[in-house]
Every structure is written in structure tokens, then in C-alpha cells.
């Protein structure tokens, strides 16, 4: 027996509110992160990821208020990221109630952020987030930054190994090609990464239906599947998803 | 009724405070020996390295305070690294003495194919002793993050999880001294139910 495969809803937070449409029944305050987080916890989510997309100077305070409020009401691991550039910001978010911090563009720009964060908070608290896109010319998955807009020189496999070396405890990997298409996860990306690093992998991007999750866990060794829209819009209810995974002999927490 | 949460600078404990508060118990986060002694129950949290945590407890003059608290018969619960500190010693970075409240040693999880270290995620508990502290977790998944585990006599193992070929004690108990390798404050409704049982022990003690 081993660890249960994790199902992780992602919530985009802007100015303290969840953006993207939501179709939960019985949730009064649509867009309220606390109400939604509670609903997801009750549905059996194994962890929650909050991506702060607030663009104003007040951004840090609003996301910290969200983390503080959610961590008082919801008792599953909370991973928070989006624009984090310093270990001070990490410390503030962890003090507010975040269990893990994910870093993306800032880590590419300044890889010492990962090293320092792991040293101060432990590897278990530092998640390396990678946005990757298949480059047909180079014949590898290329790392992109700034919300998947800007290509870098990094091969995603090499960058994953670098993140591991620097002390990241987990990788959250989004396929830019698959993201938003609802046509399934990019299995080859995760197979390549899993063969190259020993870290737990969270797959992100491409979930459209229950079978996409089943395929991901049957065909790749990833530890967790992250999705947003299919959970927010109720296309894939988490209880139903977990039942289907269990029936497919994928171990999940019921 | 008041729970003291030992504050010795080993990791973030706010989430432990929030979980206990949700059961309705008063908490105080403290390193004051008097406040600890007067509490009705004690929680020893902890994230990080064993030796450093013991050093910090020693620096704060809390080793004997915790050992004396254990002798009163009032419930004491160690969490994650805090559970590991309850044992005699750890092999993390050389041998380090622990609090010695439960016989046993803390050793590294072995390298196994397909089983990453740290164990990080949800694992399913098997209960070997039906006690109030294990009542809520039988057959249930709880959230683990650890690289070391306790080797101890089966009489002190109240619940365990399988991690590859290793039986990892998930709850250890010796009379009023209890420890959880997992994070009940991060284990959803099951974790909260365990905190409820702990509350009842504190109230009933």
C-alpha cells in the first residue's frame, strides 16, 4: 500500500475573491474563497492550491487575508503562490496559514529563492511550479515564465532536476499545450519528468472529464492531479471522480 | 480547560492552534514553564530536524518541564517531529537524545523503489489498539510529511500505516503520553475528529 493519489482544485484569487465561474449548489457567496474551500474540503479535495493573480500593490495583503481566513476554516494542506519573489513573502504567507509555497517565474530568474526557501522552511514547504510547452524544433519541453507567455532557455527536465537539487520538495507542472483544452493531461510530459526526478509530481492542465484523471494515473506515476474549471463548473464532481478512480484501482482517499 | 502548545521555534504552529480552537478548547502558545505546568493538556508540535528541536527545548529550559508534565497523568500529544521527540533518541545527524517518554528510537525511512522520502501525502491508518485517540482514524487516511519514523515495541504502537515494506507507526501511546506521526491539523474531518477525542481526554482527565 502506498500514498493515495491526490486531487487538488486550484483557485485563482484576485483582490481576495475567487475568479472563474463557479457552479456549486448551496454555496451562498459565490466567489468567496472560504465558502468554496470548505465545499471542496467537504467534497474530498486532498489539498487546495491558491494562485494569486492580483495585480495591485495591495496584493500581498489581500492574499494573506484569504489564506488566514481559509486556514481557520479548512483543515487540509494549503499551497499558495503567484508572484512570490522573496523569502519574506514566503514567511508571511506561511505565518498566515499556508503549508506550502509555490514559486514559478521568480525561481527561474533567481534560483537561489528555492535554495533559501528550502533552507528556511524545509523542502516540504517549497513547491517548484513549472509551465512547460513542447518545442518541436528543439525537441524538448521548454520552460515558460510570466504566466506561460515568455519562453526561457530551460529544458523542463533539466529545470526540474535543478529545482530538486536546490531543495524543492515537490513539482507542480502545467502543460501549456494542454491547459484549457479539456482534452486530457499531457502524459508524455509527466512520464519524462517522473523518469528524471524523485520528487512528487502534481500534473496540471487539460482535465476535461473523469476519464482524463483515470488515464493520467494509469499511464504516469504522478502523485496528484490539479484542475480548476472542471471542478468549479461541476463538470467533474470530486466525489464522483474519486469513486471512478477507486473503481479503476487507483488508490484515493475516500 | 486550557491546552498549552509548546512554542520553541520549531516550525509554524498557527495551524495547530486553529485546529484545536475549532474544537472549542482554549489554547495558549507558550514556552513559560508555569503556564505549561498549569495547562490541562499539552501539545508538542514540531517541523524540522530532531537535534535542533531538542537543542531549542533545552535552551528554553523545557525538557524537564515536559517530562514533569507527563508524570502528572494529564494528556500530552506530540505531533510529527513532536511525536518523534517523545522517544529515547534519534539517529538524525548522529545520535541525539530525546525526551525519553516512550521507549524507542527514531530512524530514517529507508530508500525503497517507488516510495519517495519524505513520505508526503495521505496514507491509510490501521489501528492496533482501540483507544480514544485512535477511534477516529481506523481505516482512515491522514496527512503525513516526514523522513524519519519511530522504531518501538508493538505495545506502544496504537496505529500504523504501510509505506512500502515499512510499517510506520502513525499513533504511539504510552499511558497519557501520545504521539501522531501525521498532521491531525491537516487531515480534514478525520483530523478534527481526533482533536475532538483529545479534547474529551483533556476534559475527562
Coordinates of C-alpha atoms in Angstrom, one line a residue:
Chain A
X1 CA 0.0 0.0 0.0
X2 CA 1.2 3.5 -0.7
X3 CA 0.0 7.1 -0.6
X4 CA -3.3 8.0 -2.0
X5 CA -3.3 9.9 -5.3
X6 CA -4.3 13.5 -4.5
X7 CA -7.0 15.5 -6.2
X8 CA -6.3 19.2 -6.0
X9 CA -8.6 22.0 -7.0
X10 CA -6.9 25.3 -7.9
X11 CA -8.5 28.6 -7.1
X12 CA -7.4 31.8 -8.8
X13 CA -7.6 34.7 -6.4
X14 CA -8.0 38.3 -7.5
X15 CA -8.5 41.0 -4.9
X16 CA -9.5 38.5 -2.3
X17 CA -12.1 36.8 -4.5
X18 CA -12.2 33.6 -6.5
X19 CA -12.3 34.3 -10.1
X20 CA -13.7 31.9 -12.8
X21 CA -17.2 30.8 -12.8
X22 CA -18.5 28.5 -10.1
X23 CA -21.5 26.2 -10.2
X24 CA -21.6 24.7 -6.7
X25 CA -25.0 24.2 -5.3
X26 CA -25.7 25.5 -1.8
X27 CA -22.8 27.9 -1.8
X28 CA -24.3 31.3 -0.9
X29 CA -21.4 33.6 -1.5
X30 CA -20.2 32.6 -5.0
X31 CA -16.6 33.7 -5.3
X32 CA -15.9 33.6 -1.6
X33 CA -12.7 31.7 -1.1
X34 CA -13.6 30.4 2.4
X35 CA -17.0 29.1 1.3
X36 CA -15.6 27.4 -1.8
X37 CA -12.6 26.0 0.1
X38 CA -15.0 24.5 2.7
X39 CA -17.1 23.0 -0.1
X40 CA -14.1 21.4 -1.7
X41 CA -12.9 20.0 1.6
X42 CA -16.3 18.5 2.2
X43 CA -16.3 17.0 -1.3
X44 CA -13.0 15.3 -0.6
X45 CA -10.3 17.5 -2.1
X46 CA -6.9 16.4 -0.7
X47 CA -5.3 19.8 -0.9
X48 CA -6.0 23.3 -2.2
X49 CA -3.8 25.5 -4.4
X50 CA -4.3 29.2 -4.4
X51 CA -2.9 31.2 -7.3
X52 CA -2.8 35.0 -6.5
X53 CA -3.4 36.9 -9.7
X54 CA -4.0 40.3 -8.0
X55 CA -2.1 42.9 -9.9
X56 CA -2.2 45.8 -7.5
X57 CA 0.2 46.9 -4.8
X58 CA -2.3 45.7 -2.2
X59 CA -1.9 42.2 -3.5
X60 CA 0.1 40.7 -0.7
X61 CA -2.3 41.8 2.0
X62 CA -5.4 40.5 0.2
X63 CA -4.0 37.1 -0.4
X64 CA -2.8 36.9 3.2
X65 CA -6.2 37.7 4.4
X66 CA -7.6 34.9 2.2
X67 CA -5.0 32.4 3.5
X68 CA -5.6 33.5 7.1
X69 CA -9.4 33.1 6.7
X70 CA -9.3 29.8 4.8
X71 CA -6.8 28.2 7.2
X72 CA -9.2 28.9 10.1
X73 CA -12.0 27.1 8.4
X74 CA -10.4 24.4 6.3
X75 CA -8.0 21.7 7.6
X76 CA -6.3 20.2 4.6
X77 CA -2.9 21.3 3.1
X78 CA -2.9 24.8 1.5
X79 CA -0.4 25.7 -1.2
X80 CA -0.1 29.3 -2.2
X81 CA 1.7 31.1 -4.9
X82 CA 1.7 33.7 -7.6
X83 CA 4.3 36.4 -8.0
X84 CA 6.3 35.4 -4.9
X85 CA 9.8 36.8 -5.1
X86 CA 11.3 36.8 -1.6
X87 CA 11.6 34.5 1.4
X88 CA 10.0 37.3 3.4
X89 CA 6.8 36.9 1.4
X90 CA 7.0 33.2 1.9
X91 CA 7.4 33.7 5.7
X92 CA 4.4 36.0 5.8
X93 CA 2.2 33.5 3.8
X94 CA 3.3 30.6 6.0
X95 CA 2.6 32.6 9.1
X96 CA -0.9 33.4 7.7
X97 CA -1.5 29.6 7.3
X98 CA 0.0 28.4 4.1
X99 CA 1.6 24.9 4.3
X100 CA 3.5 25.1 1.1
X101 CA 4.6 28.0 -1.2
X102 CA 5.0 27.6 -4.9
X103 CA 7.4 29.6 -7.0
X104 CA 7.5 29.9 -10.7
X105 CA 8.9 32.8 -12.7
X106 CA 10.8 34.3 -9.8
X107 CA 12.6 30.9 -9.3
X108 CA 13.8 30.9 -12.9
X109 CA 15.1 34.5 -12.5
X110 CA 16.6 33.8 -9.1
X111 CA 17.1 30.1 -8.4
X112 CA 18.5 30.9 -5.0
X113 CA 15.0 31.7 -3.9
X114 CA 14.3 28.0 -3.9
X115 CA 17.6 27.2 -2.1
X116 CA 16.9 29.8 0.5
X117 CA 13.3 28.9 0.9
X118 CA 14.1 25.2 1.4
X119 CA 16.7 26.1 3.9
X120 CA 14.5 28.3 6.0
X121 CA 11.1 26.5 5.8
X122 CA 12.1 22.9 4.8
X123 CA 11.8 21.3 1.4
X124 CA 8.3 20.1 2.2
X125 CA 7.2 23.8 2.1
X126 CA 8.7 24.7 -1.3
X127 CA 6.9 23.7 -4.5
X128 CA 8.6 24.3 -7.8
X129 CA 6.0 25.3 -10.3
X130 CA 6.9 24.8 -14.0
X131 CA 4.9 25.9 -17.1
X132 CA 6.1 23.8 -20.0
X133 CA 5.4 23.7 -23.7
X134 CA 6.6 21.2 -26.3
X135 CA 9.1 22.8 -28.6
X136 CA 9.0 20.9 -31.9
X137 CA 12.2 22.5 -33.1
X138 CA 14.3 21.9 -30.0
X139 CA 12.5 18.5 -29.5
X140 CA 12.1 19.1 -25.8
X141 CA 9.6 20.6 -23.3
X142 CA 10.6 24.3 -22.9
X143 CA 10.0 26.2 -19.7
X144 CA 8.0 29.4 -20.0
X145 CA 7.6 32.2 -17.4
X146 CA 5.3 35.2 -16.8
X147 CA 2.1 33.2 -16.9
X148 CA 3.2 31.0 -19.8
X149 CA 3.9 34.0 -22.0
X150 CA 7.7 34.1 -22.2
X151 CA 10.0 31.3 -23.3
X152 CA 13.2 30.6 -21.4
X153 CA 16.3 28.6 -22.4
X154 CA 15.4 25.9 -19.9
X155 CA 14.5 22.3 -20.9
X156 CA 11.8 21.4 -18.4
X157 CA 13.5 18.2 -17.5
X158 CA 16.8 19.9 -16.7
X159 CA 14.9 22.7 -14.8
X160 CA 13.1 20.1 -12.8
X161 CA 16.4 18.5 -11.8
X162 CA 17.8 21.9 -10.9
X163 CA 14.8 22.6 -8.7
X164 CA 15.2 19.2 -7.0
X165 CA 18.9 19.9 -6.4
X166 CA 18.1 23.2 -4.9
X167 CA 15.7 21.7 -2.4
X168 CA 12.2 22.0 -3.8
X169 CA 10.1 19.3 -2.2
X170 CA 7.5 18.9 -5.0
X171 CA 6.9 20.0 -8.5
X172 CA 3.6 21.4 -9.9
X173 CA 3.9 21.1 -13.6
X174 CA 1.4 22.8 -16.0
X175 CA 1.3 21.8 -19.7
X176 CA 0.7 25.0 -21.6
X177 CA -0.3 22.9 -24.7
X178 CA -2.9 21.0 -22.7
X179 CA -4.1 23.8 -20.4
X180 CA -7.6 25.0 -21.3
X181 CA -8.2 22.4 -24.0
X182 CA -10.0 19.9 -21.7
X183 CA -8.6 17.2 -23.9
X184 CA -6.7 15.3 -21.2
X185 CA -3.4 15.7 -19.4
X186 CA -0.1 15.7 -21.3
X187 CA 1.0 12.3 -20.3
X188 CA 4.4 12.3 -22.1
X189 CA 5.5 15.4 -20.1
X190 CA 4.9 13.7 -16.8
X191 CA 6.5 10.4 -17.9
X192 CA 9.6 12.3 -18.9
X193 CA 9.7 14.3 -15.7
X194 CA 9.0 11.3 -13.5
X195 CA 11.9 9.4 -15.0
X196 CA 14.2 12.4 -14.3
X197 CA 13.4 13.4 -10.7
X198 CA 12.4 11.7 -7.5
X199 CA 10.1 14.5 -6.3
X200 CA 6.3 14.1 -6.0
X201 CA 4.7 15.5 -9.2
X202 CA 1.4 17.4 -9.5
X203 CA 0.0 17.4 -13.0
X204 CA -1.9 20.4 -14.2
X205 CA -3.6 21.4 -17.4
X206 CA -6.0 19.6 -19.7
X207 CA -8.6 17.9 -17.4
X208 CA -12.0 17.8 -19.2
X209 CA -13.7 14.7 -17.9
X210 CA -13.3 11.9 -15.3
X211 CA -11.5 9.6 -17.7
X212 CA -8.7 12.1 -18.1
X213 CA -7.8 11.6 -14.5
X214 CA -8.0 7.9 -14.7
X215 CA -5.8 7.9 -17.8
X216 CA -3.3 10.2 -16.1
X217 CA -2.9 8.0 -13.0
X218 CA -2.9 4.7 -15.0
X219 CA -0.3 5.9 -17.5
X220 CA 2.0 8.1 -15.5
X221 CA 3.4 7.9 -12.0
X222 CA 2.3 11.4 -10.9
X223 CA 1.2 11.8 -7.3
X224 CA -1.5 14.3 -7.8
X225 CA -3.8 15.9 -10.4
X226 CA -4.7 19.5 -10.3
X227 CA -7.6 21.1 -12.1
X228 CA -9.7 24.2 -11.9
X229 CA -12.6 24.6 -14.4
X230 CA -13.9 21.1 -14.3
X231 CA -14.3 21.4 -10.5
X232 CA -15.5 25.0 -10.5
X233 CA -18.1 24.3 -13.1
X234 CA -19.1 21.0 -11.7
X235 CA -18.3 19.0 -14.8
X236 CA -16.3 16.6 -12.7
X237 CA -17.7 16.4 -9.2
X238 CA -14.9 15.3 -6.8
X239 CA -16.9 12.6 -5.1
X240 CA -17.8 11.0 -8.4
X241 CA -14.2 11.4 -9.6
X242 CA -12.9 9.6 -6.6
X243 CA -15.4 6.8 -6.9
X244 CA -14.3 6.3 -10.6
X245 CA -10.6 6.3 -9.6
X246 CA -11.2 3.8 -6.9
X247 CA -13.1 1.6 -9.3
X248 CA -10.1 1.8 -11.7
X249 CA -7.9 0.6 -8.8
X250 CA -6.3 4.0 -8.3
X251 CA -5.9 4.5 -4.6
X252 CA -7.6 7.6 -3.4
X253 CA -8.7 8.9 0.0
X254 CA -12.4 8.3 0.3
Chain B
X1 CA -9.9 23.8 30.2
X2 CA -6.7 25.0 28.5
X3 CA -4.3 23.4 26.1
X4 CA -0.7 24.6 26.1
X5 CA 1.1 24.4 22.8
X6 CA 4.8 24.3 23.4
X7 CA 6.4 27.2 21.5
X8 CA 10.1 26.5 21.0
X9 CA 10.6 27.9 17.5
X10 CA 10.4 24.6 15.5
X11 CA 8.1 25.3 12.6
X12 CA 4.8 27.1 12.1
X13 CA 2.3 26.2 14.8
X14 CA -0.6 28.5 13.9
X15 CA -2.4 25.8 12.0
X16 CA -2.3 23.6 15.1
X17 CA -3.7 26.4 17.1
X18 CA -6.5 26.9 14.6
X19 CA -7.4 23.2 14.6
X20 CA -7.6 22.9 18.4
X21 CA -9.5 26.2 18.6
X22 CA -12.1 24.7 16.3
X23 CA -12.9 22.1 18.9
X24 CA -13.8 24.9 21.3
X25 CA -10.8 24.4 23.6
X26 CA -8.8 27.4 24.8
X27 CA -5.2 27.3 23.7
X28 CA -2.1 29.1 24.8
X29 CA 1.1 29.1 22.7
X30 CA 3.8 29.3 25.3
X31 CA 7.3 28.5 26.5
X32 CA 6.6 29.6 30.0
X33 CA 7.2 26.7 32.4
X34 CA 4.4 27.7 34.8
X35 CA 1.9 28.1 32.0
X36 CA 2.8 24.7 30.7
X37 CA 2.6 23.0 34.1
X38 CA -0.8 24.6 34.8
X39 CA -2.3 23.5 31.4
X40 CA -4.9 20.7 31.3
X41 CA -3.3 19.2 28.2
X42 CA -0.1 19.7 26.4
X43 CA 0.7 19.6 22.6
X44 CA 4.3 19.3 21.4
X45 CA 4.3 20.4 17.7
X46 CA 7.3 20.5 15.5
X47 CA 8.6 20.5 12.0
X48 CA 12.3 20.2 11.1
X49 CA 15.3 18.4 12.5
X50 CA 15.3 16.4 15.7
X51 CA 18.7 17.6 17.1
X52 CA 17.9 21.3 16.5
X53 CA 14.4 20.9 18.1
X54 CA 15.9 19.2 21.2
X55 CA 18.5 22.0 21.4
X56 CA 15.8 24.6 21.3
X57 CA 13.7 22.8 24.0
X58 CA 16.9 22.6 26.2
X59 CA 17.7 26.2 25.6
X60 CA 14.2 27.2 26.7
X61 CA 14.6 25.0 29.8
X62 CA 11.6 22.9 28.7
X63 CA 12.9 19.3 28.7
X64 CA 12.3 18.7 32.3
X65 CA 9.1 20.8 32.2
X66 CA 7.6 18.5 29.6
X67 CA 8.9 15.3 31.3
X68 CA 7.3 16.5 34.6
X69 CA 4.0 17.3 32.8
X70 CA 4.0 13.7 31.5
X71 CA 4.2 12.4 35.1
X72 CA 1.1 14.2 36.1
X73 CA -1.1 11.9 34.0
X74 CA -2.6 14.8 32.1
X75 CA -2.8 14.1 28.3
X76 CA 0.2 15.1 26.2
X77 CA 0.2 14.8 22.4
X78 CA 3.3 15.1 20.2
X79 CA 2.8 15.9 16.5
X80 CA 5.1 14.8 13.7
X81 CA 8.6 15.8 14.9
X82 CA 7.0 16.5 18.3
X83 CA 6.0 12.8 18.3
X84 CA 9.5 11.8 17.5
X85 CA 10.9 13.9 20.3
X86 CA 8.9 11.7 22.8
X87 CA 11.3 8.8 22.2
X88 CA 14.7 8.0 23.7
X89 CA 16.8 9.0 20.8
X90 CA 17.1 9.7 17.1
X91 CA 19.8 8.8 14.5
X92 CA 19.1 12.0 12.6
X93 CA 22.6 13.7 12.1
X94 CA 24.2 11.4 14.7
X95 CA 22.6 10.1 17.8
X96 CA 20.6 12.7 19.7
X97 CA 18.8 12.1 23.0
X98 CA 15.0 12.7 23.0
X99 CA 12.6 13.3 25.8
X100 CA 12.6 9.6 26.8
X101 CA 8.9 9.4 27.5
X102 CA 8.3 6.4 25.2
X103 CA 11.0 3.7 24.7
X104 CA 12.3 3.6 21.2
X105 CA 14.4 5.2 18.5
X106 CA 13.8 7.5 15.6
X107 CA 15.5 6.4 12.4
X108 CA 15.4 7.4 8.7
X109 CA 12.9 6.0 6.3
X110 CA 14.8 3.6 4.1
X111 CA 15.2 4.2 0.4
X112 CA 12.7 2.0 -1.5
X113 CA 11.9 1.8 -5.1
X114 CA 8.7 3.8 -5.8
X115 CA 8.5 5.1 -2.2
X116 CA 9.8 8.7 -2.1
X117 CA 11.3 10.2 1.0
X118 CA 9.9 12.2 2.6
X119 CA 6.6 10.4 2.8
X120 CA 4.3 13.3 1.8
X121 CA 0.6 12.8 1.4
X122 CA -2.4 10.8 2.6
X123 CA -1.9 7.3 3.9
X124 CA -4.4 4.9 5.4
X125 CA -4.2 4.1 9.1
X126 CA -4.6 0.6 10.5
X127 CA -5.5 0.6 14.2
X128 CA -3.9 -2.0 16.5
X129 CA -5.2 -0.5 19.8
X130 CA -8.8 0.7 20.2
X131 CA -8.2 3.8 22.3
X132 CA -10.0 7.2 22.3
X133 CA -7.1 8.7 20.3
X134 CA -7.3 6.1 17.6
X135 CA -11.1 5.9 17.5
X136 CA -11.5 8.5 14.7
X137 CA -8.7 7.2 12.4
X138 CA -9.3 3.5 11.9
X139 CA -9.2 2.7 8.2
X140 CA -9.0 6.5 7.5
X141 CA -6.4 8.5 5.6
X142 CA -4.4 11.2 7.3
X143 CA -1.8 13.6 6.0
X144 CA 1.9 12.8 6.5
X145 CA 5.1 14.7 5.9
X146 CA 8.2 13.1 7.3
X147 CA 11.6 11.5 6.5
X148 CA 12.1 9.7 9.8
X149 CA 10.0 7.3 11.8
X150 CA 9.8 5.7 15.2
X151 CA 11.0 2.1 15.9
X152 CA 9.4 1.0 19.1
X153 CA 7.9 -2.0 20.8
X154 CA 4.4 -3.0 19.4
X155 CA 2.9 -2.4 22.8
X156 CA 3.3 1.4 22.2
X157 CA 2.0 1.3 18.6
X158 CA -1.7 2.2 18.6
X159 CA -1.9 2.7 14.8
X160 CA 0.3 2.4 11.8
X161 CA 0.5 2.9 8.0
X162 CA 2.3 0.8 5.4
X163 CA 4.9 2.7 3.4
X164 CA 6.4 0.1 1.0
X165 CA 7.8 -2.6 3.3
X166 CA 8.0 -0.3 6.3
X167 CA 5.3 -0.3 9.0
X168 CA 5.3 3.3 10.0
X169 CA 3.8 3.9 13.5
X170 CA 1.2 6.6 13.0
X171 CA 0.0 6.9 16.5
X172 CA 2.0 5.9 19.6
X173 CA 0.7 5.7 23.1
X174 CA 2.2 5.1 26.5
X175 CA -0.4 5.8 29.1
X176 CA -1.1 9.6 28.9
X177 CA 1.7 10.2 26.5
X178 CA 0.6 10.1 22.9
X179 CA 2.1 11.0 19.6
X180 CA 0.9 11.3 16.0
X181 CA 3.3 11.0 13.1
X182 CA 0.8 12.6 10.8
X183 CA -0.7 16.1 11.0
X184 CA -4.2 15.9 12.5
X185 CA -4.5 19.7 11.9
X186 CA -4.2 19.0 8.2
X187 CA -6.1 15.8 7.9
X188 CA -9.6 17.2 7.2
X189 CA -12.6 16.0 9.1
X190 CA -10.8 12.9 10.4
X191 CA -8.1 15.1 11.9
X192 CA -10.7 17.3 13.5
X193 CA -12.5 14.2 15.0
X194 CA -9.2 13.2 16.5
X195 CA -8.8 16.6 18.1
X196 CA -12.3 16.1 19.5
X197 CA -11.2 12.9 21.1
X198 CA -8.2 14.6 22.5
X199 CA -10.4 17.3 23.9
X200 CA -12.6 14.7 25.6
X201 CA -9.5 13.2 27.2
X202 CA -8.4 16.6 28.4
X203 CA -11.8 17.4 29.8
X204 CA -12.1 13.9 31.4
X205 CA -8.6 13.7 32.9

